[in-house]
mmCIF file of C-alpha atoms in Angstrom:
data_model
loop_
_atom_site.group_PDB
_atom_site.id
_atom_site.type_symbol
_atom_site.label_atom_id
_atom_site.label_comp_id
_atom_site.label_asym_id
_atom_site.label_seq_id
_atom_site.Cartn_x
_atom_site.Cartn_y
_atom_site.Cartn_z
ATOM 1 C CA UNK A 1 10.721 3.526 9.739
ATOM 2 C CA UNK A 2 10.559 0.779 11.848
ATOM 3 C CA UNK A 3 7.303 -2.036 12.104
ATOM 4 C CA UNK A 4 6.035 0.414 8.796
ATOM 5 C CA UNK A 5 6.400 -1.082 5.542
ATOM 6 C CA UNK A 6 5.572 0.957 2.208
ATOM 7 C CA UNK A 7 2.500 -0.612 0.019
ATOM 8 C CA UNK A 8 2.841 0.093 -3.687
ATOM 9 C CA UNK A 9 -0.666 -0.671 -5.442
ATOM 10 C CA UNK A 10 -0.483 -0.331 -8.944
ATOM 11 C CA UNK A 11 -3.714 -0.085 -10.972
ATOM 12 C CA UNK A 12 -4.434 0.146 -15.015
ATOM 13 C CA UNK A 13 -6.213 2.672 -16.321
ATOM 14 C CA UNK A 14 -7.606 3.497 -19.960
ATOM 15 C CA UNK A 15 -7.408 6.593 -21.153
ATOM 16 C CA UNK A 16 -10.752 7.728 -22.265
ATOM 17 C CA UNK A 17 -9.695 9.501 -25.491
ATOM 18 C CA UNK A 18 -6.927 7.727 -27.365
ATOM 19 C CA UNK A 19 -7.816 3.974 -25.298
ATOM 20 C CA UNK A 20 -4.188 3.740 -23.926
ATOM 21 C CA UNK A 21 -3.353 1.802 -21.159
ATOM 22 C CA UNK A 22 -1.148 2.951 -18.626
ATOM 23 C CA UNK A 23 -0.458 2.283 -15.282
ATOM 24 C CA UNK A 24 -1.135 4.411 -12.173
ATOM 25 C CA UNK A 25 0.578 3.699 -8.577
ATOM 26 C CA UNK A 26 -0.110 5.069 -4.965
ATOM 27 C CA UNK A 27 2.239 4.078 -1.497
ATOM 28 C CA UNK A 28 0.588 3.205 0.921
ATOM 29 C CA UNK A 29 2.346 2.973 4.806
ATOM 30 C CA UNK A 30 1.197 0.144 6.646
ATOM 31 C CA UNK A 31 2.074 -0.801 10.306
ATOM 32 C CA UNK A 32 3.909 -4.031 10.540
ATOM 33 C CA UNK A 33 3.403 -4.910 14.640
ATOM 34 C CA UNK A 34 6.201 -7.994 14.075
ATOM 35 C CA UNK A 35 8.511 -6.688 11.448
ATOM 36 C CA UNK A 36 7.295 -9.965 9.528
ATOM 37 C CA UNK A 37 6.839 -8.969 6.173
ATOM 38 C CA UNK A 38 10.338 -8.145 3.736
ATOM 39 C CA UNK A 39 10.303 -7.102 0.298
ATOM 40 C CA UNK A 40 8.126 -8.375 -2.727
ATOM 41 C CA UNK A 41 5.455 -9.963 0.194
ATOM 42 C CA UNK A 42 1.966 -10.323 -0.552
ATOM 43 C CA UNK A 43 0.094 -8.293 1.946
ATOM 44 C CA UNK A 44 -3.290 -7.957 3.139
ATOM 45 C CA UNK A 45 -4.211 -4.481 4.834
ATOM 46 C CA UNK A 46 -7.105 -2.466 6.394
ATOM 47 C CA UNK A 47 -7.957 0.771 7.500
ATOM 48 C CA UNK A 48 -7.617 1.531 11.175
ATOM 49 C CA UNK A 49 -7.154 4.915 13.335
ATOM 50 C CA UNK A 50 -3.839 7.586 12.642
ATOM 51 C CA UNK A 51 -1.284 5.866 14.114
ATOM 52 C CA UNK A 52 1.265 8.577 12.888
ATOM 53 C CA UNK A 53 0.679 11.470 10.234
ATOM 54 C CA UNK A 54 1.191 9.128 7.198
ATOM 55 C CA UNK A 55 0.154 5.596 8.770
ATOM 56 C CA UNK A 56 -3.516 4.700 8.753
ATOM 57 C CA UNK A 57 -3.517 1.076 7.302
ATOM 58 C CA UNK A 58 -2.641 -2.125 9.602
ATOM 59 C CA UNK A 59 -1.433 -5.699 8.357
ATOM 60 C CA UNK A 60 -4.442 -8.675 8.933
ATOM 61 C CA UNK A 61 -2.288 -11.495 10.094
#
């Protein structure tokens, strides 16, 4: 995949019954224009048009 980088956002949930916390993820791809960010980067993204049939985020430089 090149200038796409995978997004993990990881969110905590409760669970409404038994008050649990546990952790929920989703991937994200994002379009990397310069190839600039590696692993374990802090990145900023927004929503812009299909750019391929997974790909619909872009990095905000």
């Amino acid at each position: 995949m090149n200038k796409t980088i995978v997004v993990r956002i990881d969110r905590v949930k409760i669970h409404p019954k038994y008050k649990k916390r546990y952790t929920v993820s989703k991937k994200y791809k994002v379009h990397d224009e310069k190839n600039q960010f590696k692993e374990d980067a802090k990145v900023t993204f927004i929503e812009c048009r299909p750019l391929s049939k997974d790909k619909r985020w872009r990095v905000v430089y």
